[in-house]
Tab-separated table of C-alpha atoms in Angstrom:
chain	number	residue	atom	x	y	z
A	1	UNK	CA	-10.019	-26.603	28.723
A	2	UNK	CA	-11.420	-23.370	28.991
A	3	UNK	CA	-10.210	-21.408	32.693
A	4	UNK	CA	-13.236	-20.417	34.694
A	5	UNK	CA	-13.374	-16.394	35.210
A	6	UNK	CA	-13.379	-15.135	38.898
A	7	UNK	CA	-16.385	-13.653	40.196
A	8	UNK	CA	-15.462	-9.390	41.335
A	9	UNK	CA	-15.665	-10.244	44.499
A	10	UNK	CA	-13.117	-12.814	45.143
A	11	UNK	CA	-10.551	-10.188	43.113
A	12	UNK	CA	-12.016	-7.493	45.524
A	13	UNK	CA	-10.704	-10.282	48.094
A	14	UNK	CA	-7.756	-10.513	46.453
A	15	UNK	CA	-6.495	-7.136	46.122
A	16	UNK	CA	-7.619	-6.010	49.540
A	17	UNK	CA	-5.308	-8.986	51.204
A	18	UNK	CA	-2.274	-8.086	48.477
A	19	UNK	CA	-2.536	-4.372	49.551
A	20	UNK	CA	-2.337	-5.666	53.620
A	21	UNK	CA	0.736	-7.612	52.051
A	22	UNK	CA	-0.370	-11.181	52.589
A	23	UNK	CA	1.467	-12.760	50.165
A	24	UNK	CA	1.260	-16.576	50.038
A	25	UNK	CA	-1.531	-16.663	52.643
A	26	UNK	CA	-3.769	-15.078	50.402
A	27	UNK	CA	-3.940	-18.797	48.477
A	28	UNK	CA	-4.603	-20.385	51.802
A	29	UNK	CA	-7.352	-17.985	53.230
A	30	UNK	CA	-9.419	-18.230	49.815
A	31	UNK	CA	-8.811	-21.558	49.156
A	32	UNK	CA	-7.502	-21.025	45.949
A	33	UNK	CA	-4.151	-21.878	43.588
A	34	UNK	CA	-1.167	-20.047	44.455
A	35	UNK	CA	-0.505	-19.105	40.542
A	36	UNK	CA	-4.281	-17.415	40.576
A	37	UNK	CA	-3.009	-14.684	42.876
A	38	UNK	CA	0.249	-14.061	42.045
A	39	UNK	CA	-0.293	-14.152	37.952
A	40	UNK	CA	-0.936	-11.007	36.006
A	41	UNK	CA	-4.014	-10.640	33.764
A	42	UNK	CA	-2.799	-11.623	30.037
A	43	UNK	CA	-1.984	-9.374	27.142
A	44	UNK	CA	-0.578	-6.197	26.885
A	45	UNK	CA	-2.422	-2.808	28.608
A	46	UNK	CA	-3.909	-1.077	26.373
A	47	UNK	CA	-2.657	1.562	25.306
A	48	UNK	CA	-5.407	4.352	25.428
A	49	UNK	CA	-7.247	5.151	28.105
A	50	UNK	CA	-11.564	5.287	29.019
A	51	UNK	CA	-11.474	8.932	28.628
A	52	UNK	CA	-9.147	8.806	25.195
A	53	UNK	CA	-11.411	6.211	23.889
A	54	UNK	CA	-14.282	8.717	24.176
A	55	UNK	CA	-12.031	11.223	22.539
A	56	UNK	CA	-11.624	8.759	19.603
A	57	UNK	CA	-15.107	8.492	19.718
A	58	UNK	CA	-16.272	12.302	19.405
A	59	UNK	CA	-13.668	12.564	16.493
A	60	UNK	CA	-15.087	10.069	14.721
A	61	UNK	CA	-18.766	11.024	15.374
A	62	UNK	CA	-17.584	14.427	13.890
A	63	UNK	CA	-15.153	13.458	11.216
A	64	UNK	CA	-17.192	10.273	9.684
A	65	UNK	CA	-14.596	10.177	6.474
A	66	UNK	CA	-11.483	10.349	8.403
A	67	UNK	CA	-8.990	7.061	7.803
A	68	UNK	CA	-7.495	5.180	10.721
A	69	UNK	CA	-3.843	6.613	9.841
A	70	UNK	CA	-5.713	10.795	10.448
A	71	UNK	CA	-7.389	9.558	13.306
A	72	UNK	CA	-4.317	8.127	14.920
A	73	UNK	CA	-2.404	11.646	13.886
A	74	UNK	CA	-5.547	13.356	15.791
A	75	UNK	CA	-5.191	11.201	18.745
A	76	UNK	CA	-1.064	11.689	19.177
A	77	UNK	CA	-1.812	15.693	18.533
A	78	UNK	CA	-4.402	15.677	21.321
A	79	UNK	CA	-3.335	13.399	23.742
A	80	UNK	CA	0.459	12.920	22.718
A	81	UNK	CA	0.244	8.874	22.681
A	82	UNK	CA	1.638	7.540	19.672
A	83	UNK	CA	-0.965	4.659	18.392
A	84	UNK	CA	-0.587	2.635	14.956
A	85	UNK	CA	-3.738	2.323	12.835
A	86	UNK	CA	-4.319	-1.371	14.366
A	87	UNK	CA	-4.921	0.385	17.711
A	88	UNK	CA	-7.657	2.903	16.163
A	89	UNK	CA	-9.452	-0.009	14.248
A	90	UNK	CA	-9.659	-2.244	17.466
A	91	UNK	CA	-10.414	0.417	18.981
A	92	UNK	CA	-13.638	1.282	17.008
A	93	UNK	CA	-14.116	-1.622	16.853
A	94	UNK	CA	-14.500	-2.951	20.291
A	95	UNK	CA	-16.806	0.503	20.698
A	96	UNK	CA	-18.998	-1.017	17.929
A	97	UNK	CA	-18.136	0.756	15.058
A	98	UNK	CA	-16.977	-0.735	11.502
A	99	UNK	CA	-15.122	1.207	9.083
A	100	UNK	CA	-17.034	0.808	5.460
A	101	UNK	CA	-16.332	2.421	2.008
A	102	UNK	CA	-18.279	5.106	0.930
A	103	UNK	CA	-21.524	3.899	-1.107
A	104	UNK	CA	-20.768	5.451	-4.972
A	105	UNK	CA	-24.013	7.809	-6.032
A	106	UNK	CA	-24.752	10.637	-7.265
A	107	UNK	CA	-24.678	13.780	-5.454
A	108	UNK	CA	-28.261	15.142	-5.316
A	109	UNK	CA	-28.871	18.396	-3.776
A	110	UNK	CA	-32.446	19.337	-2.852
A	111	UNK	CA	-32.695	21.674	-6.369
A	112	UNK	CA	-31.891	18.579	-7.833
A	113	UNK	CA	-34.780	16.740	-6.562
A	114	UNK	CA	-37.134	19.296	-6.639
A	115	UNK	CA	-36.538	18.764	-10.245
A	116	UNK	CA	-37.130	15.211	-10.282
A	117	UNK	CA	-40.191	15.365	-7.934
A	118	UNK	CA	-41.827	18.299	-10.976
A	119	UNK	CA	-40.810	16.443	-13.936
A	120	UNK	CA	-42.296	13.163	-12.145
A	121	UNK	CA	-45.315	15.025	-11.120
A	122	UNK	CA	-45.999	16.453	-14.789
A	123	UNK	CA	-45.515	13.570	-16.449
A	124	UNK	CA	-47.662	11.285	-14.371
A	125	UNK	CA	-50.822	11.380	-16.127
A	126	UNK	CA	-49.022	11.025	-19.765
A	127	UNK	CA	-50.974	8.229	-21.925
A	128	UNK	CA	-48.785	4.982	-23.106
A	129	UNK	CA	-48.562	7.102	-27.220
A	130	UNK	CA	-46.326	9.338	-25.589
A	131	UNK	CA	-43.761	7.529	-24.195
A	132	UNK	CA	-43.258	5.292	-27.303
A	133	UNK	CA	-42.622	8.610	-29.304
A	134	UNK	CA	-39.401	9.151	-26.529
A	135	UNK	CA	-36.011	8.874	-27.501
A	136	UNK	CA	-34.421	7.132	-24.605
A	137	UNK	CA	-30.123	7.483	-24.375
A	138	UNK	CA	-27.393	6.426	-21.515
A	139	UNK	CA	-23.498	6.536	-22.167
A	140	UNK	CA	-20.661	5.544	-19.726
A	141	UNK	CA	-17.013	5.610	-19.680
A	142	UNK	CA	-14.336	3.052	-19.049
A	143	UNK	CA	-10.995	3.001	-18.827
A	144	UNK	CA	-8.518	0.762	-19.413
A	145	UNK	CA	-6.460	0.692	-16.675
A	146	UNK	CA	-7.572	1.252	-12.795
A	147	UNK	CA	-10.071	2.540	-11.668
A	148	UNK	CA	-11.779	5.953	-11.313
A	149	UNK	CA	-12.135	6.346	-7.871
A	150	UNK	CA	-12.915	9.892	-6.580
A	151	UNK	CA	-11.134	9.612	-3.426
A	152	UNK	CA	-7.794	8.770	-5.511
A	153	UNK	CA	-5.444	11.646	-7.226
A	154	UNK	CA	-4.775	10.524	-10.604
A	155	UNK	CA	-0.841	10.484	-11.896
A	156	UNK	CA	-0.395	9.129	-14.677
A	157	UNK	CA	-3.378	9.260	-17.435
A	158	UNK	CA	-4.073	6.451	-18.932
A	159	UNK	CA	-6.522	5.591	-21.932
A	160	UNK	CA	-10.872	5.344	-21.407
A	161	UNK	CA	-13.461	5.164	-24.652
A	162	UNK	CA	-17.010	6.392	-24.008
A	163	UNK	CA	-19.328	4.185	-24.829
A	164	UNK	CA	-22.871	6.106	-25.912
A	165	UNK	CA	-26.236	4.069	-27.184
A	166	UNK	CA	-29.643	5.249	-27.262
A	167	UNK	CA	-33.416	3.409	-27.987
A	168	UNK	CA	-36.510	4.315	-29.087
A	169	UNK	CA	-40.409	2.598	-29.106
A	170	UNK	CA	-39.251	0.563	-32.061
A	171	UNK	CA	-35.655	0.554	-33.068
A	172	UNK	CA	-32.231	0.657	-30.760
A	173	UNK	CA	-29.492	2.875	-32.333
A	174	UNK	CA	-25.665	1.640	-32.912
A	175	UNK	CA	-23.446	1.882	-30.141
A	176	UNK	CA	-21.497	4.845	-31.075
A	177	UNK	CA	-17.662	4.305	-29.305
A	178	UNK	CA	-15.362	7.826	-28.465
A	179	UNK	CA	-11.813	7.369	-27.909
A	180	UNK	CA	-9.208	9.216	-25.861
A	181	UNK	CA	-5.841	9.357	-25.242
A	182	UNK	CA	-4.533	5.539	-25.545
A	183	UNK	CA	-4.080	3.817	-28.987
A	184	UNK	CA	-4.310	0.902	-26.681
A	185	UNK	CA	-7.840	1.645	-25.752
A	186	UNK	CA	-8.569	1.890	-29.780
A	187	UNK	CA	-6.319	-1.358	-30.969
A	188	UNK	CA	-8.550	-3.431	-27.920
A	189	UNK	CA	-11.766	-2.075	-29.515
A	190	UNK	CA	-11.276	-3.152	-32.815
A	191	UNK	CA	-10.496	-6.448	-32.239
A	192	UNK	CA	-13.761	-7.209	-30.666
């Protein structure tokens, strides 16, 4: 069964008549159960205060890459209280904030997409004949083992192949396969 919250201004009530040091009576005046006034609220304080909280909070809104563990480093070098990463993530959390990996794209800086906007723009009004006469190419790499994850520092180098094809209006080329560092990555390659 679910235990009804009291309204403020019975624990107004409350705390005025514990402060005048009613004790018991306090049950009896409010008609209520002995155990309500003499019980603590459950679970443990919390650990950071309002005004720490909204120091979290500026970090963050500064530092929007930061992991729990820095933040929690920022927060003891600040405010010297020690806080574990749980504490920072319910924190943020209970503030409304989710912590998300980065979205992978490329970085495009506005020379960059001038350039796409002109090349768009001049090629706009090109009839269907010249497009088929386009040789159209993509590669990409994979490795073998792991990933390739920018925010990780790579130890130990392991084997990848590049993988390059290319089409055209009326024939698609050979995949052409490049190999480095691994015979691994080569033995896997030519068994397919």
């Amino acid at each position: 069964m679910m235990r009804q919250e009291m309204s403020q201004n019975l624990r107004k009530e409350i705390i005025s008549l514990h402060r005048k040091r009613e004790g018991y009576k306090i049950s009896k005046a409010l008609h209520i159960i002995q155990n309500t006034v003499a019980k603590r609220r459950p679970g443990h304080p919390r650990k950071l205060t309002s005004q720490q909280e909204c120091l979290l909070m500026r970090r963050v809104e500064e530092y929007r890459h930061a992991s729990s563990l820095q933040l929690a480093k920022a927060v003891e070098s600040q405010t010297g209280v020690t806080v574990s990463r749980d504490t920072i993530q319910r924190t943020l959390q209970r503030n409304g904030m989710r912590g998300y990996r980065p979205q992978r794209k490329p970085l495009l800086k506005p020379m960059h997409k001038k350039a796409h906007l002109e090349f768009a723009r001049a090629h706009v009004e090109k009839d269907e004949d010249y497009w088929d006469s386009i040789l159209w190419s993509d590669e990409t790499k994979i490795t073998v083992f792991g990933t390739n994850e920018k925010c990780m520092m790579p130890t130990v180098k392991h084997g990848c192949c590049l993988l390059h094809g290319s089409f055209w209006f009326s024939w698609v080329s050979f995949l052409l396969l490049y190999f480095f560092k691994s015979s691994k990555c080569v033995h896997c390659i030519n068994k397919m």
